[in-house]
Coordinates of C-alpha atoms and ligand atoms in Angstrom, one line a residue:
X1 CA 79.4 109.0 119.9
X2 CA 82.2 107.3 121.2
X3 CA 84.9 106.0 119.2
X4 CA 87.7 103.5 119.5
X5 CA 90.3 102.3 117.3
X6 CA 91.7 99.0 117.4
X7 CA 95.0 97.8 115.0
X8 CA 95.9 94.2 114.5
X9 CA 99.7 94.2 114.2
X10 CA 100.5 90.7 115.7
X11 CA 100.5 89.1 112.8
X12 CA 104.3 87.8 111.7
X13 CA 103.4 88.7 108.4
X14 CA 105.2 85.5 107.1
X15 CA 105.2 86.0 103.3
X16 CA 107.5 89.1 103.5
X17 CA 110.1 86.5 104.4
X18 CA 112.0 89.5 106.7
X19 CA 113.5 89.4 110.6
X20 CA 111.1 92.8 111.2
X21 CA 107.5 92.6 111.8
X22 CA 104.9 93.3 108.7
X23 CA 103.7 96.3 110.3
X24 CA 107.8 98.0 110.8
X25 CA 107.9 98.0 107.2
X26 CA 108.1 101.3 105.7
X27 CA 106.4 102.8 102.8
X28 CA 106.8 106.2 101.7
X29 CA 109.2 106.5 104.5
X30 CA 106.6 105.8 107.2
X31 CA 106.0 102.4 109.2
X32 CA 102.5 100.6 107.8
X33 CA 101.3 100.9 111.2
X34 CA 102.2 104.5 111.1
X35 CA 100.1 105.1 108.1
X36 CA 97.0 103.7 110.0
X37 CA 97.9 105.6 112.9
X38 CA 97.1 108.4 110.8
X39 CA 94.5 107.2 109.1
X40 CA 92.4 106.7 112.6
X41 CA 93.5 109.6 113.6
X42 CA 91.5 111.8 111.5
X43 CA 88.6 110.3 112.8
X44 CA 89.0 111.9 116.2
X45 CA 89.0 108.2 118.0
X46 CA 88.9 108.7 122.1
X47 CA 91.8 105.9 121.8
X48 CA 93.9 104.1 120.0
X49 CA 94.6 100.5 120.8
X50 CA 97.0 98.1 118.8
X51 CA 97.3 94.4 119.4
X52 CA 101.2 93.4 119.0
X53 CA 102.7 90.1 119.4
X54 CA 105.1 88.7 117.3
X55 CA 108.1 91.0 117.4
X56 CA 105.3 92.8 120.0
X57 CA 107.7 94.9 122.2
X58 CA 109.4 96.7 118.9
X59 CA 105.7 97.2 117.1
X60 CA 104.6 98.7 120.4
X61 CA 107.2 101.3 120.6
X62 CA 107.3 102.4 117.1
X63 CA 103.2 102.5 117.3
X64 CA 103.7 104.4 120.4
X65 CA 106.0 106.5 119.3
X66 CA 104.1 107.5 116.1
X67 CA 100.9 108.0 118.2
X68 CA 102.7 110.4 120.5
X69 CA 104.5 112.0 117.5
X70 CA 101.1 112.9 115.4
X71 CA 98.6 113.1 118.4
X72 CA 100.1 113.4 121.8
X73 CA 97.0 113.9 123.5
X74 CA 95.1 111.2 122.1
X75 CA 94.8 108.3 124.6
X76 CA 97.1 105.2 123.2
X77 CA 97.5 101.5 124.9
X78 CA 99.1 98.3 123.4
X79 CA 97.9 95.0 124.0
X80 CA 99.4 91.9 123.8
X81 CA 98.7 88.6 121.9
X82 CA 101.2 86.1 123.1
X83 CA 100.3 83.5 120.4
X84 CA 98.9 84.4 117.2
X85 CA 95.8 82.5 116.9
X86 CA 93.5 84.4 114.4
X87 CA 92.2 87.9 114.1
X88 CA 89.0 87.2 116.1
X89 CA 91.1 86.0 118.8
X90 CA 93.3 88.9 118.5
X91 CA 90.1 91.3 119.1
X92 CA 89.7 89.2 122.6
X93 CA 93.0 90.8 123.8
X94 CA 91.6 94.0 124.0
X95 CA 88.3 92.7 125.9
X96 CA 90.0 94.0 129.5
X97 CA 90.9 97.6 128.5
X98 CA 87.3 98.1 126.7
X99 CA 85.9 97.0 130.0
X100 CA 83.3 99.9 130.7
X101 CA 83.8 101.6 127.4
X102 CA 80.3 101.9 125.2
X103 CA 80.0 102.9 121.3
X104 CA 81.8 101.9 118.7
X105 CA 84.8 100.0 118.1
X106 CA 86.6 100.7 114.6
X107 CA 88.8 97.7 113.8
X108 CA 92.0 98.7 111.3
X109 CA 94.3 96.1 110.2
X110 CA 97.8 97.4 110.1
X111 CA 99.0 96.0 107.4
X112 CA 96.3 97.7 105.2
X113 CA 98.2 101.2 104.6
X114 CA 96.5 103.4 102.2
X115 CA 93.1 103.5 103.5
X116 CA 92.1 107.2 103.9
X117 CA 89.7 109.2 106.3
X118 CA 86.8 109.9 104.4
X119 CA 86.5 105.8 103.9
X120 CA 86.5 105.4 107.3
X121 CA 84.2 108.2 107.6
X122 CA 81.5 106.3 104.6
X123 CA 81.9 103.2 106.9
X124 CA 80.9 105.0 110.3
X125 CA 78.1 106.8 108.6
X126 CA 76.9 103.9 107.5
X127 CA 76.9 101.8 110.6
X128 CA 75.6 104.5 112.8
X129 CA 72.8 105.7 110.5
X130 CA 71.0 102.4 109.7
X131 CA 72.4 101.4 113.6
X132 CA 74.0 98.2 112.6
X133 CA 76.0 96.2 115.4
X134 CA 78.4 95.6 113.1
X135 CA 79.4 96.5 109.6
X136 CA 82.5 95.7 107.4
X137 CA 83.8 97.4 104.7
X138 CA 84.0 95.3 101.2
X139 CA 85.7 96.4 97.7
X140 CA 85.5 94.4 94.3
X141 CA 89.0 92.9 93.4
X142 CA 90.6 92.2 89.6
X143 CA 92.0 89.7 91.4
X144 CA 91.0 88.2 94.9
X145 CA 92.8 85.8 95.5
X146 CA 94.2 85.1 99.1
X147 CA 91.4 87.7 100.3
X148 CA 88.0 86.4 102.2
X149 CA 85.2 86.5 100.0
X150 CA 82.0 88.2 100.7
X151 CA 79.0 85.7 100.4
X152 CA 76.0 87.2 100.5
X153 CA 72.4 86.0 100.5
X154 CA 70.1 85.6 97.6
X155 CA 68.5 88.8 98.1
X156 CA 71.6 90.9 98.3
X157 CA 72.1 90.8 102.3
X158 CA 75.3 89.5 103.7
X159 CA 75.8 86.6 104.3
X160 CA 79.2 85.7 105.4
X161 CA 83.0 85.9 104.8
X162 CA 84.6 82.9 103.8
X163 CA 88.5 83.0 103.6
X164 CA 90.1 81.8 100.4
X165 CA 91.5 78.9 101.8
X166 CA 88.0 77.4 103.0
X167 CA 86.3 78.5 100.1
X168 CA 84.7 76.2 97.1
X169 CA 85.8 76.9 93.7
X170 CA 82.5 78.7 93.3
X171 CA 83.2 80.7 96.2
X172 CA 86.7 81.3 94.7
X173 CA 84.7 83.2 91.9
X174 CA 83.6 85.7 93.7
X175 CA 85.2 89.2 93.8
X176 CA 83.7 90.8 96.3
X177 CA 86.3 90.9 99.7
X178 CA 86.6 91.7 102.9
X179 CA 88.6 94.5 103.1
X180 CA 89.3 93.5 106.8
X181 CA 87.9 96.9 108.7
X182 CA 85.2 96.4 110.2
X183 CA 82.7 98.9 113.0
X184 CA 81.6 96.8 115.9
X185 CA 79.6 98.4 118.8
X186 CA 81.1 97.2 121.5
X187 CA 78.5 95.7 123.4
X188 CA 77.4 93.2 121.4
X189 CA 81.0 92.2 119.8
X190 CA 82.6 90.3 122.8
X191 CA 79.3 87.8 123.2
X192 CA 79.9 87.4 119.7
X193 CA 83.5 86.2 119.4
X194 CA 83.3 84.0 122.5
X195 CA 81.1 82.0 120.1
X196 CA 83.7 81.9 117.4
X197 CA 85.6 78.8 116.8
X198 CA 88.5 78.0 115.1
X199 CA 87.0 74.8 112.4
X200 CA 88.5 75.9 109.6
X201 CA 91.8 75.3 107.2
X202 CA 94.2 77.5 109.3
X203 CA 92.4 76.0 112.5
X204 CA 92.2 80.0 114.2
X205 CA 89.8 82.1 115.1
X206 CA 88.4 83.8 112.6
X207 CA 87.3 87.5 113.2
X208 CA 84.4 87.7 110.1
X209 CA 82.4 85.0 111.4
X210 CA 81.6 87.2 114.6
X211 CA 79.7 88.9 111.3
X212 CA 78.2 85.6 110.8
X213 CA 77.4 84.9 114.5
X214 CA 75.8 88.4 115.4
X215 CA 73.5 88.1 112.0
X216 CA 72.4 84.1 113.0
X217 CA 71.8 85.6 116.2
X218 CA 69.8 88.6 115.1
X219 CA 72.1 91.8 114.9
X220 CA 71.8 94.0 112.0
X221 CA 74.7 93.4 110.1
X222 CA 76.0 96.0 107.0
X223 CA 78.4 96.2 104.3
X224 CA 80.1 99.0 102.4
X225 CA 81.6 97.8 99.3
X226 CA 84.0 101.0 98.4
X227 CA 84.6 101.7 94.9
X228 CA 88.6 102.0 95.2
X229 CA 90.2 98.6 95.4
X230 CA 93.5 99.9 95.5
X231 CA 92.5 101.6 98.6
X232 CA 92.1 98.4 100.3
X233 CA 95.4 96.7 99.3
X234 CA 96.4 94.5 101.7
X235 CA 100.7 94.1 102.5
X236 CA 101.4 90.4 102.9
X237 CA 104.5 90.6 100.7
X238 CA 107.5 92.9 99.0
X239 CA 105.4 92.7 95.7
X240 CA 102.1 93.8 97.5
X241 CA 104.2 96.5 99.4
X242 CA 105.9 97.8 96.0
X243 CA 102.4 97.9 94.3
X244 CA 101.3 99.9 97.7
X245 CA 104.2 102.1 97.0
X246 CA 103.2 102.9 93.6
X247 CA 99.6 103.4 94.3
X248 CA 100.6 106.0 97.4
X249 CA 103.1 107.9 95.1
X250 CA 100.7 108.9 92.6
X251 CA 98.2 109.9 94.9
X252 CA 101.2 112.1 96.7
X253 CA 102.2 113.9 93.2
X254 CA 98.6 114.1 92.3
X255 CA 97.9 116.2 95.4
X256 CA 101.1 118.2 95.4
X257 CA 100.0 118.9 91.6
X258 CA 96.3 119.9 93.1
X259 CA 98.3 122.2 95.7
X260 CA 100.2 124.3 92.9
X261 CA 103.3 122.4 92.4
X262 CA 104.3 121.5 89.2
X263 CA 105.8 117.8 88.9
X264 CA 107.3 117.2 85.3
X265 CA 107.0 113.4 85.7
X266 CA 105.0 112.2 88.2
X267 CA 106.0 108.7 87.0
X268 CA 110.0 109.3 88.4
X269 CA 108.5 111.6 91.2
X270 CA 109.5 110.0 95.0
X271 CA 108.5 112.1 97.6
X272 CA 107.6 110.6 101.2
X273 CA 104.1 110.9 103.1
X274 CA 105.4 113.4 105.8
X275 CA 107.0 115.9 102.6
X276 CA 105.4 119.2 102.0
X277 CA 106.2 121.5 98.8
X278 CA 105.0 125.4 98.5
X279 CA 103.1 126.6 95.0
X280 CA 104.4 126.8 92.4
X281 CA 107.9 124.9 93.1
X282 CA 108.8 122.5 90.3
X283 CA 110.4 118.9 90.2
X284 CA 112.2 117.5 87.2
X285 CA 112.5 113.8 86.9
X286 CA 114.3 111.6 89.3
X287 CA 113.9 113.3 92.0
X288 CA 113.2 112.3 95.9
X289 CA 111.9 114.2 98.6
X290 CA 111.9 112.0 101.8
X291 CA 112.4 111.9 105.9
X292 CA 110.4 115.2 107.3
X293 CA 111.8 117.3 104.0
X294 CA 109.9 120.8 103.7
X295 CA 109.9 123.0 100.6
X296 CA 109.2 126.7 99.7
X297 CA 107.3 128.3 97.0
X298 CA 108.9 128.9 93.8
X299 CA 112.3 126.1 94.5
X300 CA 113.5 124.2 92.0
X301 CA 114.4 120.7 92.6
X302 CA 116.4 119.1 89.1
X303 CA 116.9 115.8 88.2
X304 CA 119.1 113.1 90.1
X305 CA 118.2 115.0 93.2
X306 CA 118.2 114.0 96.5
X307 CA 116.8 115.8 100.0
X308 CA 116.3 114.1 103.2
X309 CA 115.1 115.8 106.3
X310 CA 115.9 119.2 104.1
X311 CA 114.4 122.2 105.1
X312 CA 114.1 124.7 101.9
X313 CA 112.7 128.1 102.1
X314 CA 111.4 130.0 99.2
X315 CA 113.1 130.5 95.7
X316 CA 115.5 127.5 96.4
X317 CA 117.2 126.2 93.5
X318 CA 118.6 122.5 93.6
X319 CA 120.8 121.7 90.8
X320 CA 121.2 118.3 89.0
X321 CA 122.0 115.6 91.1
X322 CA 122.5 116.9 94.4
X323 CA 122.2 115.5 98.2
X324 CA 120.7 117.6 101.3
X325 CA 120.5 115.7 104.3
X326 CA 119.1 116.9 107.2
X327 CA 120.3 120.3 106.3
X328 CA 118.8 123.7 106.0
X329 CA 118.9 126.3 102.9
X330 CA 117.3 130.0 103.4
X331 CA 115.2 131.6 100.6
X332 CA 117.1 132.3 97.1
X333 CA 120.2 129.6 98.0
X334 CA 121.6 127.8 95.4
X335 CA 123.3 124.2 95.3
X336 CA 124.4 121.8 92.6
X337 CA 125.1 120.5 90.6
X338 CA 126.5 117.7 92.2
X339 CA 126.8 118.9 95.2
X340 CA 126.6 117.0 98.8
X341 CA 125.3 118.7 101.9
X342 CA 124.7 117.4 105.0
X343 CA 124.7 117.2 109.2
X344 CA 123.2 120.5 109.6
X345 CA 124.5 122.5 106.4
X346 CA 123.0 125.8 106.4
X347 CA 123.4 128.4 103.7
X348 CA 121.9 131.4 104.6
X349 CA 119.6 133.9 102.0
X350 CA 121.1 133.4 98.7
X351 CA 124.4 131.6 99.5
X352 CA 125.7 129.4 97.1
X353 CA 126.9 126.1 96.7
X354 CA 128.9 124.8 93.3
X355 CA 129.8 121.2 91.8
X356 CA 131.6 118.7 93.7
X357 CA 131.4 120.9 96.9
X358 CA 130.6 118.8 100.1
X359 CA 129.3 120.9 103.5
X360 CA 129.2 119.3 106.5
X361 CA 127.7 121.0 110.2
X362 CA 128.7 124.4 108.4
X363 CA 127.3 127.8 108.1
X364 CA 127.6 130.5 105.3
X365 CA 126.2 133.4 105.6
X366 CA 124.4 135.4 103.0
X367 CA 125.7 135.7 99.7
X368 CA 128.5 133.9 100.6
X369 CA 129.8 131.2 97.5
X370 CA 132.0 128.0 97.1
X371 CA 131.5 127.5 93.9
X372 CA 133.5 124.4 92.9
X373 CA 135.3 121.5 94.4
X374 CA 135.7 122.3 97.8
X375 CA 135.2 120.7 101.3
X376 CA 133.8 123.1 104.3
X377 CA 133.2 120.6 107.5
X378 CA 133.0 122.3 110.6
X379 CA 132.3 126.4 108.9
X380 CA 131.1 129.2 110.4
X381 CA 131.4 131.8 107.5
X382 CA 130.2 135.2 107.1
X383 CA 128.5 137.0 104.6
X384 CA 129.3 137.7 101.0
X385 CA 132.5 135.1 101.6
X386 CA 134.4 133.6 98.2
X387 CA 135.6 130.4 98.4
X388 CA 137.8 129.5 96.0
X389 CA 138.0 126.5 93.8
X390 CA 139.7 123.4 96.1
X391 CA 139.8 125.2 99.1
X392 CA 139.8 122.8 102.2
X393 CA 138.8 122.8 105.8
X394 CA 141.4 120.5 107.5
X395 CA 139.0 120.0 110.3
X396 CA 140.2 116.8 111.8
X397 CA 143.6 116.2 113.2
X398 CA 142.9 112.2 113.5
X399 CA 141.5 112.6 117.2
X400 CA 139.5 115.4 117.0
X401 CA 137.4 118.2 115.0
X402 CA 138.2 121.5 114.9
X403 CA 136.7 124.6 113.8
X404 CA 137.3 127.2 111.1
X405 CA 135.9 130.5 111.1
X406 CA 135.5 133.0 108.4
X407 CA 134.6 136.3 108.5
X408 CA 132.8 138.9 106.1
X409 CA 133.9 139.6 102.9
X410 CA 137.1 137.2 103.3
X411 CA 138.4 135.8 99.9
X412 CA 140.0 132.7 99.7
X413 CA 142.2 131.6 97.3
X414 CA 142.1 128.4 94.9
X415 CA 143.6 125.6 96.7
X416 CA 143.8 127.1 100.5
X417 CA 143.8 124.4 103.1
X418 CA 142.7 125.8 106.3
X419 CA 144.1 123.9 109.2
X420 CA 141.5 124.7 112.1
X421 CA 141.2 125.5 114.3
X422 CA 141.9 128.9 112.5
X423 CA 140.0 131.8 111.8
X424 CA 140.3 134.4 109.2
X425 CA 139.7 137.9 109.3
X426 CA 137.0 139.9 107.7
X427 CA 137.9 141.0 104.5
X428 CA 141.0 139.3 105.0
X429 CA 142.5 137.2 101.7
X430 CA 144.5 133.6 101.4
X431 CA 146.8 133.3 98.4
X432 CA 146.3 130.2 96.1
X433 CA 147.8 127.6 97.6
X434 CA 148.1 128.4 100.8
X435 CA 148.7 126.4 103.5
X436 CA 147.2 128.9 106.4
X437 CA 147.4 127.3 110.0
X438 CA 147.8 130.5 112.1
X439 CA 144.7 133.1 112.5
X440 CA 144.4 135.9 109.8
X441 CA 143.6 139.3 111.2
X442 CA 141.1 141.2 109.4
X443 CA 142.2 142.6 105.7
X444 CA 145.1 141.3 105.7
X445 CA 146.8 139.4 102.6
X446 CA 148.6 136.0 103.3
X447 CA 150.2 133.6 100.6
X448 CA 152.0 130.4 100.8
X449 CA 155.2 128.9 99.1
X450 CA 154.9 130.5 95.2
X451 CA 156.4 127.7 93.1
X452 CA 160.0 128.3 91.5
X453 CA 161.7 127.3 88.4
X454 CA 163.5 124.4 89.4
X455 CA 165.3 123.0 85.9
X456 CA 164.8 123.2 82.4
X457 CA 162.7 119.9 81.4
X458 CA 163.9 118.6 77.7
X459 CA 161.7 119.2 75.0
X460 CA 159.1 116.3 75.2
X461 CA 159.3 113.6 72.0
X462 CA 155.8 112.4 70.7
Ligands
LIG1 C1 92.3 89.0 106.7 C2 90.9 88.5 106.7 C3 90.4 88.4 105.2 C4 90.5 89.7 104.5 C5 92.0 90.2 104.7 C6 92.1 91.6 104.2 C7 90.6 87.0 108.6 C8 90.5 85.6 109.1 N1 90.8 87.2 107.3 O1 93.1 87.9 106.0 O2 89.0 88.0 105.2 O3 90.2 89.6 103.2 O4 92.4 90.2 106.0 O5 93.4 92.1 104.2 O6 90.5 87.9 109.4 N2 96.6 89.5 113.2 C9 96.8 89.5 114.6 N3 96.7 88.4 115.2 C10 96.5 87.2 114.7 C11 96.3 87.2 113.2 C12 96.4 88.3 112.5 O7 97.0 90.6 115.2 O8 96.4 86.2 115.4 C13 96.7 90.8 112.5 C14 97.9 90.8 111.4 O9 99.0 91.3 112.0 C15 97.3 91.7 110.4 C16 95.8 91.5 110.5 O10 95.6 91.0 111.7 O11 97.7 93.0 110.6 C17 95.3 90.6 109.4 O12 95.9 89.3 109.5 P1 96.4 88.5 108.2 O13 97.1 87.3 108.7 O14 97.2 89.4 107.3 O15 95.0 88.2 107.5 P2 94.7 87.9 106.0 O16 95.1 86.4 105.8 O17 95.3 88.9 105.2
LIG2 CA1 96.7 90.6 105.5

């Protein structure tokens, strides 16, 4: 059976009141559009097509770009819809490129996000078992408004969709919507929508009355109502897109919390769709997880926590309140509290990181520590080095960075400032206070101006 996927992303998506197209906004740290990339995907489509317009050359590269990001060797190919005059007209853009192309044609809208697979999969199996020509997938709403409404005949057969602007107020009543997916075989869609026409409140061309149209003129028509509304959630504004949100957080903690992970409160849990935690890791409250961020087994993530892009092996421990961007901790480091790494930080096998310690593009080797109130920017340090409270790397001389190297077992003292580019020896040791701007050799001792008495001060009055 063939399949082919086609997303309707022209739309301006004018309730979101934004200068970015509908489908470029990002939930759970994905594009919509991305999210039903993915979506059709996992249906193993022969293609992917998306109709852009408004905004159309940005939605095409980011839908592009996803495509060849999740699936490069799945066939992908943008249409364009100059001017947006309906959905069914928006299904006409893609008439050329199906030229010659038989089966079925899966239409997604992209600003529907948090539609899953196995859905899609309910949907296809219908159409292709009772051989419908087209069938469209319908949930029961709390509340429909704004949605179509499902009218169907007296016998329980559809009928037809009637959008909420054109519809009576006993039509209004009706709970039943169009979830705006829809199977078509191909062959018998395109006759269809020539006949469409655009008499109706918004004056465009409406893609559910090709439902109507093939069903007047014979076709089998079917619907699947689907039993999760919240599946079906529509983005046409920044309310609809937090409730989205919400709804796609708890089904991420719920199947983190399947997989083995233990999530203390899911309801302050914010981890993005592209995250992935080993078993029996553990997040406190307040936490977030986002960008590409993988975890080990067995980490800790604490409270006020933040990781972006982070890459954690196993036995990780992230103290309170902590930032890791786009940095890289190896199994048993620890970092926090309050501690802010980030530009490819990397703390090898159980390094550790203290309070108020920033790390920038640095390395330190295993078992090495900087336990509080330091800043290493531009580090390459051994194993099992000490860094002492309020040590410095004086990387940058106004123009230009500069590196510091550290070697095993080296101790630096409270308060060094390391004027790179400098390196100090293995087992080498800084005094505290020092002021080092000339290479240490290896196991050597150096110390900086010792402060001397300079005057008796009078005894303080209170
Ligand atoms: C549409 C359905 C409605 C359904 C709802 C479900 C129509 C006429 N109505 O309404 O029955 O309940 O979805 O969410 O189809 N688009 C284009 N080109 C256009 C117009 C729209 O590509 O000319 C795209 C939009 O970018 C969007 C999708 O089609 O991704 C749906 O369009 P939208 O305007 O959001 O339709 P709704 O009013 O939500
Ligand atoms: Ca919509």
């Amino acid at each position: 059976m063939n399949l082919t996927v086609l997303i309707l992303a022209a739309g301006q998506g004018t309730r979101m009141k934004s200068r970015r197209a509908k489908v470029l906004h990002e939930l759970a740290g994905r594009p919509l559009i991305g999210h039903v990339c993915r979506t059709a995907l996992s249906l193993s489509p022969s293609r992917v097509i998306a109709v852009v317009g408004h905004q159309g050359e940005s939605v095409a590269e980011v839908f592009l770009n996803e495509m060849k990001h999740m699936a490069p060797d799945v066939p992908a190919a943008t249409v364009f819809q100059h001017e947006q005059r309906g959905t069914g007209h928006a299904v006409r853009m893609a008439e050329a490129l199906l030229a010659g192309t038989d089966g079925t044609l899966l239409v997604l809208s992209g600003d529907v996000p948090l539609l899953t697979g196995e859905t899609l999969k309910t949907l296809l199996d219908a159409h292709h078992s009772d051989k419908y020509a087209a069938t469209v997938l319908t949930t029961e709403m709390p509340d429909p408004t704004g949605y179509g409404r499902v009218v169907r005949e007296v016998i329980g057969d559809f009928g037809h969709i009637v959008e909420h602007r054109d519809a009576s107020p006993a039509e209004r009543e009706i709970r039943e919507i169009n979830a705006g997916i829809y199977a078509f075989e191909i062959a018998t869609l395109f006759p269809a929508l020539e006949k469409i026409t655009p008499a109706n409140a918004q004056g465009e061309y409406y893609l559910p009355d090709a439902l109507k149209i093939l069903k007047h003129d014979g076709h089998p028509v079917g619907v699947v109502c689907h039993h999760a509304h919240e599946e079906i959630l529509g983005i046409n504004s920044r309310a609809e897109l937090a409730a989205a949100a919400a709804y796609f957080r708890h089904r991420k903690v719920s199947e983190l919390m399947r997989d083995g992970v233990t999530v203390i409160d899911p309801a302050t849990t914010y981890v993005d769709a592209d995250v992935t935690i080993g078993m029996d890791s553990v997040l406190y409250p307040n936490v977030t997880l986002d960008g590409a961020t993988v975890v080990g087994e067995n980490c800790r993530i604490h409270s006020g926590s933040r990781l972006s892009n982070a890459t954690l092996a196993d036995n990780v421990t992230v103290k309170e309140h902590s930032l890791v961007f786009d940095s890289r901790l190896d199994t048993g480091a620890t970092v926090g509290p309050f501690a802010h790494l980030r530009m490819n930080a990397h703390l090898r096998a159980g390094a550790v990181v203290g309070n108020f310690v920033e790390v920038k593009k640095s390395t330190l080797g295993e078992k090495s520590k900087a336990m509080h109130l330091s800043y290493l920017g531009d580090a390459t340090l051994g194993d099992r080095v000490n860094i002492g409270a309020g040590t410095i790397t004086c990387n940058y001389d106004g123009k230009n960075k500069h590196a510091t190297v550290i070697e095993d077992g080296a101790k630096i003292g409270s308060d060094t400032m390391l004027v790179a580019p400098v390196t100090i020896g293995a087992g080498a040791m800084t005094g505290a206070g020092s002021v080092v701007t000339k290479d240490v050799p290896e196991h050597t001792l150096v110390a900086g101006v010792p402060a001397t008495v300079k005057k008796k001060l009078d005894t303080p009055t209170q």
